Tab-separated table of C-alpha atoms in Angstrom:
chain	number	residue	atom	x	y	z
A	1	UNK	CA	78.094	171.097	123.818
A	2	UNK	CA	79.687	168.539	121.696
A	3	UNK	CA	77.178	165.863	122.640
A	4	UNK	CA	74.623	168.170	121.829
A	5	UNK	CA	76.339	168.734	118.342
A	6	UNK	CA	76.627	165.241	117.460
A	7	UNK	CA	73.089	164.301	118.283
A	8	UNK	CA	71.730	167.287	116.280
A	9	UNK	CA	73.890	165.756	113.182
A	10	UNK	CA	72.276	162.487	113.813
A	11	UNK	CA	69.164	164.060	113.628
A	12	UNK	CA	69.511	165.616	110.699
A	13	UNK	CA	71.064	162.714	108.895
A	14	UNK	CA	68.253	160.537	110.070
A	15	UNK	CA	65.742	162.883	108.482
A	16	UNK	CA	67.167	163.542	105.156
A	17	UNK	CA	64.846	161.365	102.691
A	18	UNK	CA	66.176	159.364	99.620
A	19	UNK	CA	69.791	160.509	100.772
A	20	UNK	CA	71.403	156.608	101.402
A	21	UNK	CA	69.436	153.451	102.079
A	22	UNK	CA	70.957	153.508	105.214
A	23	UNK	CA	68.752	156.272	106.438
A	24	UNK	CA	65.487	156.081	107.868
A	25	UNK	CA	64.199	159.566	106.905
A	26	UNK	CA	61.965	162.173	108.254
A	27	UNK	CA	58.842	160.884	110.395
A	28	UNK	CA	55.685	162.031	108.277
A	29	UNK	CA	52.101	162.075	108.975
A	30	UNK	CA	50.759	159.047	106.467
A	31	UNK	CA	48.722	156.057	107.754
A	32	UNK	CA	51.830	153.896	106.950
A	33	UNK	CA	52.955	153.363	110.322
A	34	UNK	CA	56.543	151.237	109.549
A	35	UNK	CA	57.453	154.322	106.478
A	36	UNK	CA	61.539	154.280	106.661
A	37	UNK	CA	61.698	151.168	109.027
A	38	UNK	CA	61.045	148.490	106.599
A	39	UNK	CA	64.184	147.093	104.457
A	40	UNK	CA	64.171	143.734	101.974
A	41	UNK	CA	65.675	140.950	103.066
A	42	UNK	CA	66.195	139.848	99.122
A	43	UNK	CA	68.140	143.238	97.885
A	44	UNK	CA	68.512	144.747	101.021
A	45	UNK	CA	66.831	147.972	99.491
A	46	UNK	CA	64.227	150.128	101.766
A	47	UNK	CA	60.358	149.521	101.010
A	48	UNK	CA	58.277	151.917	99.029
A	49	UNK	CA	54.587	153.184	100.667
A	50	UNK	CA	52.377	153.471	98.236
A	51	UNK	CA	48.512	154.426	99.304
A	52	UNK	CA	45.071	153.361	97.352
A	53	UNK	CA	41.300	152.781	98.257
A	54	UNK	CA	38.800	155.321	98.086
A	55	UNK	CA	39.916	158.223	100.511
A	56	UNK	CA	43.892	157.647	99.645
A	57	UNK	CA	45.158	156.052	103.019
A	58	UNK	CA	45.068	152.655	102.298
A	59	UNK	CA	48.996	151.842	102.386
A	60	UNK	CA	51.017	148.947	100.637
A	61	UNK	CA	54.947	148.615	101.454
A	62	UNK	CA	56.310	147.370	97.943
A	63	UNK	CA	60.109	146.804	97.154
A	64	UNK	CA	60.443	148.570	93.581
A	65	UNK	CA	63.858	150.507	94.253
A	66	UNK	CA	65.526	148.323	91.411
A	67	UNK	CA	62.825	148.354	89.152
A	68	UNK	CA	62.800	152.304	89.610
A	69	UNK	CA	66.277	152.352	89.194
A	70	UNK	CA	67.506	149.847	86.527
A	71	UNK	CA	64.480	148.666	85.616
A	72	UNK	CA	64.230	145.191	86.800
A	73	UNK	CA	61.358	143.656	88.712
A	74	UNK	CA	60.232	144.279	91.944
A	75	UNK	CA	60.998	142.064	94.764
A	76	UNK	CA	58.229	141.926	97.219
A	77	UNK	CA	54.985	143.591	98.443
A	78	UNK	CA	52.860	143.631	101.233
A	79	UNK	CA	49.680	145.190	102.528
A	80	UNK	CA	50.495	147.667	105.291
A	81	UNK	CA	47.901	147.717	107.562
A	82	UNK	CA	48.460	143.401	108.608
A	83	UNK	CA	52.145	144.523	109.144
A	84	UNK	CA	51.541	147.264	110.926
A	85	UNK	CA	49.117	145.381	113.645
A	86	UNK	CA	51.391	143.208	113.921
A	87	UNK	CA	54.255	145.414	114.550
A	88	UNK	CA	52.074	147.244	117.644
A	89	UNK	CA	50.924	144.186	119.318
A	90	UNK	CA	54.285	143.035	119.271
A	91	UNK	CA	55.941	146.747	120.802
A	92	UNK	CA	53.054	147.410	123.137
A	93	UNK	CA	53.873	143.185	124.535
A	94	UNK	CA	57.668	144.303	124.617
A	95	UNK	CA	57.377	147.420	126.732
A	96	UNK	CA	54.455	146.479	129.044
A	97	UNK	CA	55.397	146.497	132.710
A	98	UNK	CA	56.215	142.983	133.182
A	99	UNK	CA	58.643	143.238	130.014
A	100	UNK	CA	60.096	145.990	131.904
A	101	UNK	CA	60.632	144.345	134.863
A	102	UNK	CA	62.546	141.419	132.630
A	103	UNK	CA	64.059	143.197	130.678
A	104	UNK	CA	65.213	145.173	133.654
A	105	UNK	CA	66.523	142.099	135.206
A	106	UNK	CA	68.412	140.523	132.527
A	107	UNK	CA	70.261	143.481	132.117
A	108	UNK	CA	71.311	143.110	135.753
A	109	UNK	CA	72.479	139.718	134.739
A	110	UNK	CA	74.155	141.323	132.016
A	111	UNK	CA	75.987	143.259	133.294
A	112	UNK	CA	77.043	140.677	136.489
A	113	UNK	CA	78.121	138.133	133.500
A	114	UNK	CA	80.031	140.894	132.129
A	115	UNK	CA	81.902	141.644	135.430
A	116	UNK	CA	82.547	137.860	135.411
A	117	UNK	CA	84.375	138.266	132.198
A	118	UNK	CA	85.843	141.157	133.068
A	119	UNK	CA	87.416	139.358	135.725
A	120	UNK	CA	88.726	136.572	133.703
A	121	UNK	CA	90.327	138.485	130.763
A	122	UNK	CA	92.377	140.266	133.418
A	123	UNK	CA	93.598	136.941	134.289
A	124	UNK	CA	94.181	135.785	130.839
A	125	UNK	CA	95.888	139.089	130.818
A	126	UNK	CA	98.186	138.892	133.456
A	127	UNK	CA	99.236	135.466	131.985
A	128	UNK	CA	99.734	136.446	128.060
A	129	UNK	CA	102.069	139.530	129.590
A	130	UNK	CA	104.186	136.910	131.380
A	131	UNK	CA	104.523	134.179	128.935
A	132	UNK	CA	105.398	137.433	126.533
A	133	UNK	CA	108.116	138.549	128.496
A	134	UNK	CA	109.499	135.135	128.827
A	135	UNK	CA	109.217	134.668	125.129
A	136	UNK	CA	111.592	138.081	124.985
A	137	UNK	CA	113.640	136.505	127.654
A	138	UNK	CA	114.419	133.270	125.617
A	139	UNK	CA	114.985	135.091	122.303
A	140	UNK	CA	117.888	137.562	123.452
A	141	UNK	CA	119.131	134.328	125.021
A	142	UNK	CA	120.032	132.776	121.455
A	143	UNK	CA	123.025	133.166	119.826
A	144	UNK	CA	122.749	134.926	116.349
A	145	UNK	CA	124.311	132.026	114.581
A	146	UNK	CA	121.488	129.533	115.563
A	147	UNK	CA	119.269	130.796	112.976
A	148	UNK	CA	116.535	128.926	112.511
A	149	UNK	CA	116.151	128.788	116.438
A	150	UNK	CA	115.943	132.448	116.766
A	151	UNK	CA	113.319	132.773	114.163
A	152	UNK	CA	110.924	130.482	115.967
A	153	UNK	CA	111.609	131.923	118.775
A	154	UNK	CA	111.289	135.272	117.220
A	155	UNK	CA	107.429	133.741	115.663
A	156	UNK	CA	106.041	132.780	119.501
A	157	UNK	CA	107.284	136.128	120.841
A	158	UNK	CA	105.003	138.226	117.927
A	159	UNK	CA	102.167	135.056	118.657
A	160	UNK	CA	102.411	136.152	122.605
A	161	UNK	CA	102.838	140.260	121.312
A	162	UNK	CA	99.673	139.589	119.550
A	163	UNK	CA	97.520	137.601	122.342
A	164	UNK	CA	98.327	140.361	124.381
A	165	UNK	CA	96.735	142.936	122.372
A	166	UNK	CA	94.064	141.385	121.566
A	167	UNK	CA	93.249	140.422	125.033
A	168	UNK	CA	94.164	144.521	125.743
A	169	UNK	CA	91.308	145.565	123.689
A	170	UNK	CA	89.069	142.985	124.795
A	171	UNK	CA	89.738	144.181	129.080
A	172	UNK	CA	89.185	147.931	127.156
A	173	UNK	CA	85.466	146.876	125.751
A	174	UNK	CA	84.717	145.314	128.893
A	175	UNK	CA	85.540	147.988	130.908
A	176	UNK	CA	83.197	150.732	129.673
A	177	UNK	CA	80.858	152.360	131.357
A	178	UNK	CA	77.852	149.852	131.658
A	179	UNK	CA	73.738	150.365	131.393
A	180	UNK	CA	73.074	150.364	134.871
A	181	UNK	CA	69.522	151.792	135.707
A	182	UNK	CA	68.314	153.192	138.998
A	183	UNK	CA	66.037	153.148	140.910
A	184	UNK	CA	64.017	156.323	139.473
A	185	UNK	CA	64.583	155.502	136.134
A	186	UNK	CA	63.182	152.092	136.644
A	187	UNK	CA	60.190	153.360	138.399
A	188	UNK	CA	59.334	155.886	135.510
A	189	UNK	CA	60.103	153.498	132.880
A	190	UNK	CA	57.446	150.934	134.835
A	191	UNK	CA	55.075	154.278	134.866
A	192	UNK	CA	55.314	155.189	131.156
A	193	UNK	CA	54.938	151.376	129.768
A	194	UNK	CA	51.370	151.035	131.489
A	195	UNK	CA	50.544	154.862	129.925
A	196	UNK	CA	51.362	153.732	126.606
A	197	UNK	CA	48.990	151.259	125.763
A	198	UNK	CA	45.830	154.461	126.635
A	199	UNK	CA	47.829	156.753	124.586
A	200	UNK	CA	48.570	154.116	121.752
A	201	UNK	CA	44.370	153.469	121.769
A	202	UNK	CA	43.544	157.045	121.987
A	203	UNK	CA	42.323	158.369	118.833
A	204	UNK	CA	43.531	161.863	119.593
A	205	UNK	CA	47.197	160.267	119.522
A	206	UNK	CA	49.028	161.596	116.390
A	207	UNK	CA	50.648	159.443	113.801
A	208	UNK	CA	54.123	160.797	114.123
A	209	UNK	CA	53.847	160.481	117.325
A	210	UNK	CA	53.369	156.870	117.151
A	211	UNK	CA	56.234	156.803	114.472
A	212	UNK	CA	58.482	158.592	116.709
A	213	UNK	CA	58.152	155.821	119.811
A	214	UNK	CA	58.465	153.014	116.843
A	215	UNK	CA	61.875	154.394	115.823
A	216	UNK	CA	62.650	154.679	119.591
A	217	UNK	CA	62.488	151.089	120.371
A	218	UNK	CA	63.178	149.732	116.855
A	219	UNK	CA	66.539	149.935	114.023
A	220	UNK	CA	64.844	148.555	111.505
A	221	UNK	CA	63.008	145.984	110.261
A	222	UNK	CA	63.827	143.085	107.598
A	223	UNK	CA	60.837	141.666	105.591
A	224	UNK	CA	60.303	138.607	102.706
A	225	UNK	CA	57.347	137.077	101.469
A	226	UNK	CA	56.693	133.353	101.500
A	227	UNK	CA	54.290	132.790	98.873
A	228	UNK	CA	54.068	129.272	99.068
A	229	UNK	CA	53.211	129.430	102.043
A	230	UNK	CA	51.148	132.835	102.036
A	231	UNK	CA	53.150	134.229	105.162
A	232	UNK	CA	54.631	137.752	105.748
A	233	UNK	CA	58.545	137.089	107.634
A	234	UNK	CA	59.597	139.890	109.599
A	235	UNK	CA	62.958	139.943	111.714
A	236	UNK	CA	62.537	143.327	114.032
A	237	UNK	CA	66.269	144.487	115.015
A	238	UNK	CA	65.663	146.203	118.245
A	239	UNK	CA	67.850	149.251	119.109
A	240	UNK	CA	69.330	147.063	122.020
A	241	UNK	CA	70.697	144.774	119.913
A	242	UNK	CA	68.032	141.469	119.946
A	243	UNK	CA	66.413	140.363	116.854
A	244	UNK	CA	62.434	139.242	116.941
A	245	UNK	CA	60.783	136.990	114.230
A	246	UNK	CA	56.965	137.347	113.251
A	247	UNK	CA	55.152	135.564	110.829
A	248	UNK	CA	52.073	137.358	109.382
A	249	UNK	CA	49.044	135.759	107.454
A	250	UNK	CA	48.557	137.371	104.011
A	251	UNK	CA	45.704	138.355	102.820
A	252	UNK	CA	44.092	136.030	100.191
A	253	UNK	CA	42.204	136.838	96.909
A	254	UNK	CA	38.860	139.188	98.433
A	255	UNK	CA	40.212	139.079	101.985
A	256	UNK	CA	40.851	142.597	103.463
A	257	UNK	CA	40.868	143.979	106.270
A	258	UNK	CA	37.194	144.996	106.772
A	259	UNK	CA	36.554	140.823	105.945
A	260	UNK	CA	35.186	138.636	108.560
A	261	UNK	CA	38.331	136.094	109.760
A	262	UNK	CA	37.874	132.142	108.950
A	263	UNK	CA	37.859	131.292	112.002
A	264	UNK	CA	34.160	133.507	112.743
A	265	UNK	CA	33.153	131.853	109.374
A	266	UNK	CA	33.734	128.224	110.501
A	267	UNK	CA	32.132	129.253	113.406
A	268	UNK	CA	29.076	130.851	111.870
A	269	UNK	CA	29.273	127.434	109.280
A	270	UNK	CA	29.058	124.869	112.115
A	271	UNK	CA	26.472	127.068	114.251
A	272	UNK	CA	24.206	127.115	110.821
A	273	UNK	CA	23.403	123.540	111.316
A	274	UNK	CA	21.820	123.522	114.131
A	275	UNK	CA	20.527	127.789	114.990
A	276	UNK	CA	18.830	129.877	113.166
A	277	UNK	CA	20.619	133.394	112.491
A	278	UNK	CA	19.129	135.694	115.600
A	279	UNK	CA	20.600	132.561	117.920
A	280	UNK	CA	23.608	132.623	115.951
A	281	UNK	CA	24.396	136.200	116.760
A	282	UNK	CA	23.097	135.942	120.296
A	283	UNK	CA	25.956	133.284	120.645
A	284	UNK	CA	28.444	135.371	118.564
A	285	UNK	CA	27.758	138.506	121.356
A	286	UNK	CA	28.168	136.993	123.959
A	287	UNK	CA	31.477	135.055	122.924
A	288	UNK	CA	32.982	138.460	122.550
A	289	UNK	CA	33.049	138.035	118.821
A	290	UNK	CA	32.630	141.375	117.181
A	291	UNK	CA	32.450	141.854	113.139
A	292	UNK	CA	35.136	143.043	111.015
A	293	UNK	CA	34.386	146.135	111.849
A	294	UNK	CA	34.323	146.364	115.568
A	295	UNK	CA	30.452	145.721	115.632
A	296	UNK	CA	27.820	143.714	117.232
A	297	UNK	CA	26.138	140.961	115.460
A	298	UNK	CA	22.586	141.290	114.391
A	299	UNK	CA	20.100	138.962	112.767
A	300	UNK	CA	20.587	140.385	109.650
A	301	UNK	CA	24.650	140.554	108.837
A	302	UNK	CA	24.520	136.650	110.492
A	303	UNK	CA	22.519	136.447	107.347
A	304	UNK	CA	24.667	138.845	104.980
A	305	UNK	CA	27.704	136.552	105.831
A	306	UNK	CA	25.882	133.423	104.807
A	307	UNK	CA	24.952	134.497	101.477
A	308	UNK	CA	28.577	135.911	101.019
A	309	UNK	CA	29.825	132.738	101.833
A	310	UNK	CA	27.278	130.436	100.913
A	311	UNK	CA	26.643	128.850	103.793
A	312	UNK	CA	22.801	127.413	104.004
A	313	UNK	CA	20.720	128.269	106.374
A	314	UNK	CA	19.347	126.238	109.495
A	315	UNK	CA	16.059	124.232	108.787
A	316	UNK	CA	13.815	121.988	111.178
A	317	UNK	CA	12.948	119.945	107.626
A	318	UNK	CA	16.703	119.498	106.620
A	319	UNK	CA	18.592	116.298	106.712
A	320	UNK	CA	20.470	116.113	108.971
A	321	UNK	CA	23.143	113.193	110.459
A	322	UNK	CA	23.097	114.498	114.275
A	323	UNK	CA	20.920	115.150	117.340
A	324	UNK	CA	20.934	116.690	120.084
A	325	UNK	CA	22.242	115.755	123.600
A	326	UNK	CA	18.324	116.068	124.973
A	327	UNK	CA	17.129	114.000	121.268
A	328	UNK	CA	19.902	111.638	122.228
A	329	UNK	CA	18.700	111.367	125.829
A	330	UNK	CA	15.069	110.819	124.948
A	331	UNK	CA	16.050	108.216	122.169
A	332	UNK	CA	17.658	106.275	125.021
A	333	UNK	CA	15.250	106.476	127.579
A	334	UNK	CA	18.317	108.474	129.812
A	335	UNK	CA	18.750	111.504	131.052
A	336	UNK	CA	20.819	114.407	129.124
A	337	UNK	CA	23.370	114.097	132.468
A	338	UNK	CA	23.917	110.559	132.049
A	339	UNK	CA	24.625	111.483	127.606
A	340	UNK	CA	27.099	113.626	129.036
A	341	UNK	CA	28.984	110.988	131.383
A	342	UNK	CA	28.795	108.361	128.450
A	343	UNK	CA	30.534	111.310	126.050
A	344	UNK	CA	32.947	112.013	128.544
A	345	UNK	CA	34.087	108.148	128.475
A	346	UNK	CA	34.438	108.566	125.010
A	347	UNK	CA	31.383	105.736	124.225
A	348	UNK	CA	29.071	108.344	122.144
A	349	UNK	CA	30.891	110.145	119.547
A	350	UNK	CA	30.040	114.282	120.154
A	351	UNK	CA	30.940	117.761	119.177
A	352	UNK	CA	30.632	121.072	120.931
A	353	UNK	CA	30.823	123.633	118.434
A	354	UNK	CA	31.420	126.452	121.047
């Protein structure tokens, strides 16, 4: 069919690579998960991939069209796999089933406000047409010699000629078909958004697969670098038509993504002051806290990230300008319950570091 025929052209359109930086190219099998979706926001070219570390699938998006080209500088870069986290959190939040359901619901809201308007451009309509054919009325009622009379009336007859066109094509956009869903499709949309987030996990999912859902839900995506500020900007254009901004965290000198987050290392740095490293783990487990790379803590990498980070360890002998809620209690001659009323009321100063 002809449908058919245009979609396959699409197709083949979208998958021709380096033919137009409009296209998106063929999905490929890389560990660059956003390869043909990411464009600059400074020279509106399409990011590079470009893949490193020791087995090759590290990937970096880089903006170097121009410098390939005309030999100028590049523009931007930014490591891929931050982005691309990002980028999945963010689609697998969009399309879970409560998203759904919204998203389901403002489109019936759309689509009411859009019979509302409907409704009023006829109107509008319906007027323009009249005060147009009274304009046409009043002009072949001039005489020719009155001039400069018949020429302004001539001008509001082409202003009401042109209100009513323009209202025409208006009633015409408003009257296509609309995105109604039914009831099935709603149901199997609500299905396949709480299957997604198993398949997404499952390591037996293929990358172009994942690519191919990507380019379902998203157009593209428009990226720039703060760099005072040390913050990835992406604007996600959805196919629908809405726009999403993200700010990502770069990376800072010896930070990757295999490196233990601050926020674990200010923990580990507070805990260090008063536990030894087998408690501070034991804490660490059973906050949920796993290590950069999706493991338990143990005695000894507590210890490894110390040294890496230089934070001392605890001692009985060190000096120290605290004490404990039960070394408070016993210095007062009160019980630890009664420390903890007195802290509540704000009259002794405290800190829980978890």
């Amino acid at each position: 069919s002809w449908d058919t025929y245009e979609r396959n052209q699409r197709q083949l359109r979208e998958n021709a690579n380096i033919k137009g930086a409009m296209t998106r190219g063929a999905v490929r099998s890389g560990k660059s998960l956003l390869s043909g979706l990411l464009r600059c926001a400074r020279c509106g070219r399409k990011l590079h991939v470009a893949y490193s570390g020791a087995d090759g699938k590290v990937p970096r998006y880089s903006c170097r069209g121009a410098w390939l080209n005309h030999g100028t500088g590049r523009c931007i870069s930014v490591a891929g796999f931050a982005v691309d986290r990002a980028i999945e959190r963010e689609v697998l939040r969009v399309v879970e089933p409560a998203a759904v359901e919204a998203s389901l619901a403002a489109l019936v809201e759309l689509e009411a406000a859009r019979d509302e308007r409907r409704v009023a451009v006829e109107l509008a309509l319906r007027q323009a047409r009249y005060e147009a054919e009274r304009a046409r009325r009043q002009y072949d009622a001039v005489e020719p010699e009155n001039r400069l009379v018949a020429g302004e009336l001539e001008r509001r007859w082409n202003a009401a000629l042109g209100e009513v066109k323009r209202l025409e094509e208006e009633l015409y956009l408003l009257s296509a078909p609309g995105q109604s869903v039914s009831e099935d499709e709603r149901r199997e949309l609500l299905s396949l958004s709480e299957d997604l987030q198993a398949m997404w996990e499952d390591p037996r999912t293929d990358m172009r697969t994942k690519k191919r859902l990507l380019r379902t839900v998203i157009d593209e995506i428009i990226v720039d670098v703060d760099e005072h500020d040390g913050l990835v900007e992406l604007v996600i254009r959805w196919v629908g038509g809405y726009h999403t901004r993200l700010l990502v965290r770069r990376n800072r000198t010896g930070e990757h993504r295999f490196c233990t987050d601050r926020e674990t290392v200010d923990l580990v740095r507070e805990l260090a002051k008063a536990a030894c490293d087998w408690s501070i783990a034991a804490i660490l487990n059973r906050l949920g806290i796993k290590t950069a790379k999706g493991n338990s803590w143990t005695e000894s990498r507590v210890r490894a990230l110390r040294s890496e980070r230089d934070i001392p360890p605890f001692s009985e002998e060190s000096e120290r300008n605290w004490v404990t809620m039960e070394e408070a209690a016993s210095r007062l001659g009160i019980s630890p319950p009664t420390v903890r009323r007195l802290i509540q009321r704000g009259l002794i100063a405290a800190k829980q570091v978890v």
